GROMACS .gro file of C-alpha atoms in nm:
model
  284
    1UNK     CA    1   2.491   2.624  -1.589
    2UNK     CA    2   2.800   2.779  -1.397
    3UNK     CA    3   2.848   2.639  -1.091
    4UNK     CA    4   3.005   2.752  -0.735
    5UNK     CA    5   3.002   2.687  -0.370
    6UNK     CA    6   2.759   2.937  -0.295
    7UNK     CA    7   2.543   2.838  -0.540
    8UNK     CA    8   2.476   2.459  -0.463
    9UNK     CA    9   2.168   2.371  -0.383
   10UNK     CA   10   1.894   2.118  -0.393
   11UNK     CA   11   1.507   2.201  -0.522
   12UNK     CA   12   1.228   1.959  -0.511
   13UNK     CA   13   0.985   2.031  -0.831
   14UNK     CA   14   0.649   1.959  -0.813
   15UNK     CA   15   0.528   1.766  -1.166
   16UNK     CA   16   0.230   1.743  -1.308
   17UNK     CA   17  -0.040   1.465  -1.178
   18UNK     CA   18  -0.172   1.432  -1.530
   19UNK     CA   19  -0.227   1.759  -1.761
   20UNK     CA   20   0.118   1.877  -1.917
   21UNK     CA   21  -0.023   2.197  -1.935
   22UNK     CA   22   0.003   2.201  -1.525
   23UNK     CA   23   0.362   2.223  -1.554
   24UNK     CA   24   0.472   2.531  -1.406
   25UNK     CA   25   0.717   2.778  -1.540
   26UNK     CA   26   0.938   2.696  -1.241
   27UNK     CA   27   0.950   2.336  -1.345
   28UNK     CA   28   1.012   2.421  -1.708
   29UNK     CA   29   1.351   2.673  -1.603
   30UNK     CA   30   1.427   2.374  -1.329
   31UNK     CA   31   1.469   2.118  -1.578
   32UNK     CA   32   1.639   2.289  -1.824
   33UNK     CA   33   1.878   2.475  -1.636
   34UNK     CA   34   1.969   2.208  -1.372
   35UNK     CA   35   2.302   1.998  -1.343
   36UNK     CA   36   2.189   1.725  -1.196
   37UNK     CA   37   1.869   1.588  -1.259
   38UNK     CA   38   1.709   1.319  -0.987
   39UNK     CA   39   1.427   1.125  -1.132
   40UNK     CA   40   1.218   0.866  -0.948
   41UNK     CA   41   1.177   0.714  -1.313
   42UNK     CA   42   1.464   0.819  -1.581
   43UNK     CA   43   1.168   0.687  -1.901
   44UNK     CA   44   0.911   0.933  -1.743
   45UNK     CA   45   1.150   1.216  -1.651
   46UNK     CA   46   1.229   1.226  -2.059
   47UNK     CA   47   0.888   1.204  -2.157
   48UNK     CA   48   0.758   1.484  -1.965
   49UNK     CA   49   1.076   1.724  -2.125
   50UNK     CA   50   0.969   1.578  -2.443
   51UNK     CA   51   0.642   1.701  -2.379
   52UNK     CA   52   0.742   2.020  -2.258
   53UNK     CA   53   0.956   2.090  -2.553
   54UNK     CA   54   1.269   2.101  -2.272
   55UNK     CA   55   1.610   1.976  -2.374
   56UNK     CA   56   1.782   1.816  -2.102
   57UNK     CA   57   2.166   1.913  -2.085
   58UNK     CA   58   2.213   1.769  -1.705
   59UNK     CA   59   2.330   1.480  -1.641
   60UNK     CA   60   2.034   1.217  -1.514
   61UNK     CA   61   1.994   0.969  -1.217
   62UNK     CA   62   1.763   0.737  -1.103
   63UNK     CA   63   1.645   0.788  -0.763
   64UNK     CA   64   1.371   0.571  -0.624
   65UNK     CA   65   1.302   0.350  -0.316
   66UNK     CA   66   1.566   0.085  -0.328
   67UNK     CA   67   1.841   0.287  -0.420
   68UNK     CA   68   1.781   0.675  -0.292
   69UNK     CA   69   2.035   0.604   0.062
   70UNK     CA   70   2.278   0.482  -0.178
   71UNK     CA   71   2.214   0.782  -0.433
   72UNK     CA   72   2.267   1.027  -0.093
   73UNK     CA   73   2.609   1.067  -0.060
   74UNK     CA   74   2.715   1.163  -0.426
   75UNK     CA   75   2.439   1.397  -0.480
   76UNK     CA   76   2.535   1.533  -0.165
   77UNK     CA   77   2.911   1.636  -0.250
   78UNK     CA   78   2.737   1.779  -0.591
   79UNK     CA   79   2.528   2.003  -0.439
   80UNK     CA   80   2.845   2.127  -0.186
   81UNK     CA   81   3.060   2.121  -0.481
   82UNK     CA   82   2.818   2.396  -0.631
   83UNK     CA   83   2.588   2.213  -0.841
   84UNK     CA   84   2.194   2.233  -0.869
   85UNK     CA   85   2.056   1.914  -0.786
   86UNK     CA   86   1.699   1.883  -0.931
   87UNK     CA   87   1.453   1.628  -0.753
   88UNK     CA   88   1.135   1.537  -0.967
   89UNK     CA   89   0.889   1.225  -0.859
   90UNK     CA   90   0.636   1.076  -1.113
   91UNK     CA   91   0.368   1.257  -0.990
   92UNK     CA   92   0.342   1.574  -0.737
   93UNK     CA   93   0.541   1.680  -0.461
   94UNK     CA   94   0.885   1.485  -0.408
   95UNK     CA   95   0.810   1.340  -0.036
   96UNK     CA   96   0.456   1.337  -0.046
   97UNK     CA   97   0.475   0.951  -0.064
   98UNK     CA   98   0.731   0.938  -0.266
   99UNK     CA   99   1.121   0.952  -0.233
  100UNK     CA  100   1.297   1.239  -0.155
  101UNK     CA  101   1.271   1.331   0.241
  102UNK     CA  102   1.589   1.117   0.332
  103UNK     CA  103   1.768   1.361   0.064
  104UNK     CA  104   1.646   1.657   0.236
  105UNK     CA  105   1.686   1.551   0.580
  106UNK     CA  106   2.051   1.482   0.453
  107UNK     CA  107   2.073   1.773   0.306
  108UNK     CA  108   1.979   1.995   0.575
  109UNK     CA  109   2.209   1.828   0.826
  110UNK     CA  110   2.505   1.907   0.596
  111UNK     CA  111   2.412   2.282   0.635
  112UNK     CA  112   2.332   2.276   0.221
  113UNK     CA  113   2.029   2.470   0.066
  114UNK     CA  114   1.729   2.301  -0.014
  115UNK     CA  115   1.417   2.517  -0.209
  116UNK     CA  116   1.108   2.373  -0.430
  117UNK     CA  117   0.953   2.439  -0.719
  118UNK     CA  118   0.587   2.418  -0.612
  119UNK     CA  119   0.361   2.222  -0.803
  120UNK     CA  120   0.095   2.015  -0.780
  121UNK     CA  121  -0.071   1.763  -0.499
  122UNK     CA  122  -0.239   1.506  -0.468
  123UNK     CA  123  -0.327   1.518  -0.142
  124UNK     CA  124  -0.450   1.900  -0.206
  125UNK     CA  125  -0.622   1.822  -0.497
  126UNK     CA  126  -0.809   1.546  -0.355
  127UNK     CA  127  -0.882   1.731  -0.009
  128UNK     CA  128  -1.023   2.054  -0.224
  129UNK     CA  129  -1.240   1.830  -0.445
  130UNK     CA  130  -1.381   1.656  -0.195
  131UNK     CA  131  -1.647   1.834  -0.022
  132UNK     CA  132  -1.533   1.791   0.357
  133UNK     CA  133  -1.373   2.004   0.611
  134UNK     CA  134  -1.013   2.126   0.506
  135UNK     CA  135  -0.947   2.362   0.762
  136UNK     CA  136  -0.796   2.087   0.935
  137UNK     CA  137  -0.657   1.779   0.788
  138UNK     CA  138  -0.415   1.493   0.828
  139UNK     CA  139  -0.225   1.262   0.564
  140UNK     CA  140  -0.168   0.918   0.634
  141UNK     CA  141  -0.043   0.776   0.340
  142UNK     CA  142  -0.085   0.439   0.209
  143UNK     CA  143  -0.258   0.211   0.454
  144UNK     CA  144  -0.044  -0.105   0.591
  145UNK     CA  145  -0.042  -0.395   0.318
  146UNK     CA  146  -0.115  -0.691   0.547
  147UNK     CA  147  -0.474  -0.689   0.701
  148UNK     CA  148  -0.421  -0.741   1.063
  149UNK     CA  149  -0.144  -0.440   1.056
  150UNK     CA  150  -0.370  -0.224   0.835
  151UNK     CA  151  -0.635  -0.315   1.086
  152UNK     CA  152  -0.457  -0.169   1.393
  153UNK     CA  153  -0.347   0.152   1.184
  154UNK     CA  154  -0.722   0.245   1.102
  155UNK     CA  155  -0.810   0.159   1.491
  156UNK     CA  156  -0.601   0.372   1.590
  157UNK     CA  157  -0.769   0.671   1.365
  158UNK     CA  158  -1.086   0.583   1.390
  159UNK     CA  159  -1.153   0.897   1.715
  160UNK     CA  160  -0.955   1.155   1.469
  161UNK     CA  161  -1.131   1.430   1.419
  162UNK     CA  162  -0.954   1.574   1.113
  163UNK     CA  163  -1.045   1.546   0.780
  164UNK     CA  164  -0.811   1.187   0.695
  165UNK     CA  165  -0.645   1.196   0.346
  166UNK     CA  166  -0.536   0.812   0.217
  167UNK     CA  167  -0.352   0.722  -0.105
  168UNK     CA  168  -0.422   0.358  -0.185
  169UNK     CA  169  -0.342   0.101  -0.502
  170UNK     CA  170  -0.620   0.013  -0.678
  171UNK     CA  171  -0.545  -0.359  -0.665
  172UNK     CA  172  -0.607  -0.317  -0.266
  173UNK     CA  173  -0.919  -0.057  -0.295
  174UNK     CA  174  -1.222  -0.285  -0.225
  175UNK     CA  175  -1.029  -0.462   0.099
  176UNK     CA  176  -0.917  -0.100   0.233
  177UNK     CA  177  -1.272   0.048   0.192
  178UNK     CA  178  -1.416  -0.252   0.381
  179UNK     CA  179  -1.174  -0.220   0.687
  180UNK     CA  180  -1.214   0.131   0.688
  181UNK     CA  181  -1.586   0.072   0.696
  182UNK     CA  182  -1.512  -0.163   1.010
  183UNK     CA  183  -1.288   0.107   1.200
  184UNK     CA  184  -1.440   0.381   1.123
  185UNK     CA  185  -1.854   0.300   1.055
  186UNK     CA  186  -2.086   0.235   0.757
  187UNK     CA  187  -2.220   0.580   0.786
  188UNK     CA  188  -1.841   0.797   0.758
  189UNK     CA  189  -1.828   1.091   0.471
  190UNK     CA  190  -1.615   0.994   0.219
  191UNK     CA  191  -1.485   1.085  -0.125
  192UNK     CA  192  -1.287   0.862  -0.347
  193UNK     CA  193  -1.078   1.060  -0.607
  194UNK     CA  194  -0.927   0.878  -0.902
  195UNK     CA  195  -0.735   0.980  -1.173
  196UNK     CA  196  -0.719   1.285  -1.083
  197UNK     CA  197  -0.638   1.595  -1.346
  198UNK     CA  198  -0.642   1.316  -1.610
  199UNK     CA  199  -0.908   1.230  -1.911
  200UNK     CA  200  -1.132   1.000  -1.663
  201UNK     CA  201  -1.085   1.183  -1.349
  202UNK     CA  202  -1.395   1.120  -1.087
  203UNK     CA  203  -1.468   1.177  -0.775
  204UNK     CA  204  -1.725   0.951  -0.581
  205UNK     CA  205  -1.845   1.121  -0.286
  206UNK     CA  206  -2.066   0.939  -0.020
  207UNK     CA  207  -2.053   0.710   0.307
  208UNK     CA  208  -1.781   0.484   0.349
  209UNK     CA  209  -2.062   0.192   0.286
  210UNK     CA  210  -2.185   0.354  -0.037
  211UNK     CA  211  -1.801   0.364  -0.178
  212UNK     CA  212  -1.714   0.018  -0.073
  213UNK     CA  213  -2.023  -0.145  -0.230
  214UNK     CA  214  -1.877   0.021  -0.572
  215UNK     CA  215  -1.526  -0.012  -0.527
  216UNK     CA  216  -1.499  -0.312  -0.782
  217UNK     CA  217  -1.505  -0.107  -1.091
  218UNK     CA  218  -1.246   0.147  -0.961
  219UNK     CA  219  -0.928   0.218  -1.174
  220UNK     CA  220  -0.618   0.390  -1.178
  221UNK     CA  221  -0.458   0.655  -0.937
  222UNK     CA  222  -0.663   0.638  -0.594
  223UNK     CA  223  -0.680   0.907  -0.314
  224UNK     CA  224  -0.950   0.871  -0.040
  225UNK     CA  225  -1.095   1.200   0.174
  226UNK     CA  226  -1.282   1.044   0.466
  227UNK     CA  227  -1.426   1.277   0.729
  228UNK     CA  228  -1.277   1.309   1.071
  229UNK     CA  229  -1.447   1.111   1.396
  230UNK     CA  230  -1.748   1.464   1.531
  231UNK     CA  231  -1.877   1.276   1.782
  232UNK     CA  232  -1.745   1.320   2.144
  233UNK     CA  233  -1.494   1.132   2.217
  234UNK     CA  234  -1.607   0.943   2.577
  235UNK     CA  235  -1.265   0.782   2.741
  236UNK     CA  236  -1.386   0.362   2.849
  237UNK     CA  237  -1.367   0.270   3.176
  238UNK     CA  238  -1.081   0.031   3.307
  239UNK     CA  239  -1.337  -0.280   3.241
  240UNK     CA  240  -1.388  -0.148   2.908
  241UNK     CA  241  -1.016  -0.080   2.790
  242UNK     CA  242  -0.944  -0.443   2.908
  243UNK     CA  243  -1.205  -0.576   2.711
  244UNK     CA  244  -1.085  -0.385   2.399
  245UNK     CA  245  -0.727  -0.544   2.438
  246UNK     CA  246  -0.865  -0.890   2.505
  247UNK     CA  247  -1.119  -0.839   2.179
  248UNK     CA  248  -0.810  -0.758   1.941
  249UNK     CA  249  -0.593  -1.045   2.096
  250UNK     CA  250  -0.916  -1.269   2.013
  251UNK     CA  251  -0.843  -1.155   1.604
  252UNK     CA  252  -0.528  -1.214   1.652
  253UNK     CA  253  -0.303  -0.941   1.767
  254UNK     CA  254  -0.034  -0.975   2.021
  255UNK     CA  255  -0.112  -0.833   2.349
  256UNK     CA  256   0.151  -0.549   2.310
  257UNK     CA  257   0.002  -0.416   1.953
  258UNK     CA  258  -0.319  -0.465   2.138
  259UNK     CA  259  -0.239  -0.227   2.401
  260UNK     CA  260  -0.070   0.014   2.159
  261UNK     CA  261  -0.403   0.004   1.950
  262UNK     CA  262  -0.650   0.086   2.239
  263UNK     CA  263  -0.381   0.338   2.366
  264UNK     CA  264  -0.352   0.543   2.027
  265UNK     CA  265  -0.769   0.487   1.962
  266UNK     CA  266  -0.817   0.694   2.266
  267UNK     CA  267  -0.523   0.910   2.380
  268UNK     CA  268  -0.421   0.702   2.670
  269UNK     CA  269  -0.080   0.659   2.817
  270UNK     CA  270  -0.002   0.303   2.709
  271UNK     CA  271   0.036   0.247   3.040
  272UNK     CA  272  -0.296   0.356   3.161
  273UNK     CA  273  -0.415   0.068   2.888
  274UNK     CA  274  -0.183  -0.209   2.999
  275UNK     CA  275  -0.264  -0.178   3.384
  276UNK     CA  276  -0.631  -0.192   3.300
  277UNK     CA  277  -0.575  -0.499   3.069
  278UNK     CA  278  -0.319  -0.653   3.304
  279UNK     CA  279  -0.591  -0.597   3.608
  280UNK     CA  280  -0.838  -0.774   3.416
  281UNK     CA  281  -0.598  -1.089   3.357
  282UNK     CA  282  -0.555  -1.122   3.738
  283UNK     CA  283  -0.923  -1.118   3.785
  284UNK     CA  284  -0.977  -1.410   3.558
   0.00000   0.00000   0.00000
C-alpha cells in the first residue's frame, strides 16, 4: 500500500470469537492491505490469515499488556508518517477488555485518524443470547482477582439496575458465582455464556444460585449476563449506613474502602457515609 500524510490512520478490526466464517470482508481487505499490523498475539494473528487464505505483506508487531505503552510511540509516528496501522485482539473488539484504548486515546490526542472494522462481541453476543433486558446495559469487565477487592466491586453493583455483563476466567468461575450470589442474592437472573460461536458453545440461563451450584464443570471462554437490581432502591438511615461500614470493617476492609463501598452501593456522597459512620464511633 502507498502511503501519505493524509492517509495515516489507525483502525481497530473486530476478529472472529470462534467461526472463521465470521470474519468480515472489512477484516479480510484490513489485513491484507495494511502496513502495519498490531497483534495482541503474532502465532494467532498468522493463523487466522492462514485461515482466511490472506497473505500478510505488512510488517507485524506484538502488542499486548506489558508492552502496548512502549509499542505507543513508534506506531504513533507510523500512522503520522502516512501509514495504516491495523489493531487486531485475539478475540472481538480491540478495547473491549483487551489492549488497544491507550493507542487510541494516544492517537486521538495527536490529532491522527482512528476508524474500525466492526466485528464481533462478546459482550453483544452474550447480552443478545441471554434472555434479559438489553435496552439498558452495563459492562464491567473482569471482576477483581483477590476476594476481599472483588467483594467490594460487586457491593458496590449490587442496587444497579442495568442488565450487568461480566467476563471471567474459568479457573475463577465457581468463587465469582458464589460472591456474586452473596452481593447480589440467591434468587438474581442470570445467564452464563461459554464458548461462545465455537463447537461447544452453551448458554446456562437461571438464578445466580442455580449457576453457581453447576459452575464446577464449566470450561473455556466465560461471559456472565446477570439481571440488574428491580426492586426499589430504599436509601438506610444514618444508624443503618454506620452499621454497613462497621459490618465490612468486621470482614476485613479498611474503614475508607468501607465507606467508599456503602457510598457507591447506594448513591451517597461519601461524605454523607463517613459522617454517619464517624457519628456512630463517637456514640460508642
Amino acid at each position: 500500500m502507498s502511503t501519505s500524510a493524509q492517509s495515516g490512520r489507525l483502525v481497530l478490526a473486530g476478529t472472529p470469537l470462534g467461526r472463521v466464517s465470521d470474519a468480515s470482508a472489512g477484516l479480510i481487505e484490513a489485513l491484507r492491505t495494511a502496513d502495519v499490523i498490531a497483534a495482541e498475539d503474532t502465532r494467532r494473528l498468522h493463523r487466522l490469515a492462514a485461515d482466511l487464505g490472506v497473505p500478510l505483506s505488512a510488517s507485524i508487531v506484538s502488542y499486548y499488556e506489558s508492552v502496548e505503552q512502549a509499542r505507543i510511540p513508534r506506531l504513533l509516528e507510523r500512522i503520522a508518517d502516512g501509514a495504516t496501522v491495523v489493531l487486531v485482539t485475539d478475540a472481538g473488539m480491540p478495547s473491549v477488555s483487551d489492549p488497544g484504548y491507550r493507542l487510541v486515546a494516544a492517537a486521538a490526542e495527536a490529532g491522527l485518524t482512528v476508524t474500525a472494522v466492526p466485528g464481533p462481541s462478546a459482550v453483544l453476543t452474550a447480552l443478545a443470547l441471554s434472555g434479559l433486558p438489553s435496552d439498558r446495559f452495563t459492562f464491567e469487565g473482569f471482576p477483581p482477582r483477590k476476594p476481599g477487592e472483588r467483594r467490594r466491586a460487586l457491593a458496590a453493583l449490587a442496587d444497579e439496575r442495568r442488565t450487568m455483563v461480566f467476563f471471567e476466567s474459568v479457573h475463577r468461575i465457581e468463587e465469582c458465582l458464589t460472591a456474586m450470589v452473596e452481593a447480589f442474592g440467591a434468587d438474581r437472573p442470570a445467564a452464563l455464556c461459554r464458548e461462545l460461536t465455537k463447537t461447544y458453545e452453551q448458554v446456562r440461563r437461571g438464578t445466580l444460585a442455580e449457576l453457581a451450584a453447576g459452575a464446577g464443570d464449566v470450561r473455556g471462554e466465560v461471559t456472565l449476563v446477570i439481571a440488574g437490581n428491580t426492586a426499589a432502591a430504599v436509601t438506610p438511615d444514618a444508624v443503618a449506613l454506620a452499621a454497613e461500614v462497621a459490618e465490612l470493617v468486621a470482614t476485613g476492609s479498611s474503614r475508607r474502602d468501607a465507606v467508599d463501598t456503602v457510598a457507591a452501593r447506594y448513591s451517597l456522597p461519601r461524605r454523607t457515609v463517613y459522617s454517619a459512620a464517624t457519628a456512630a464511633r463517637s456514640r460508642d
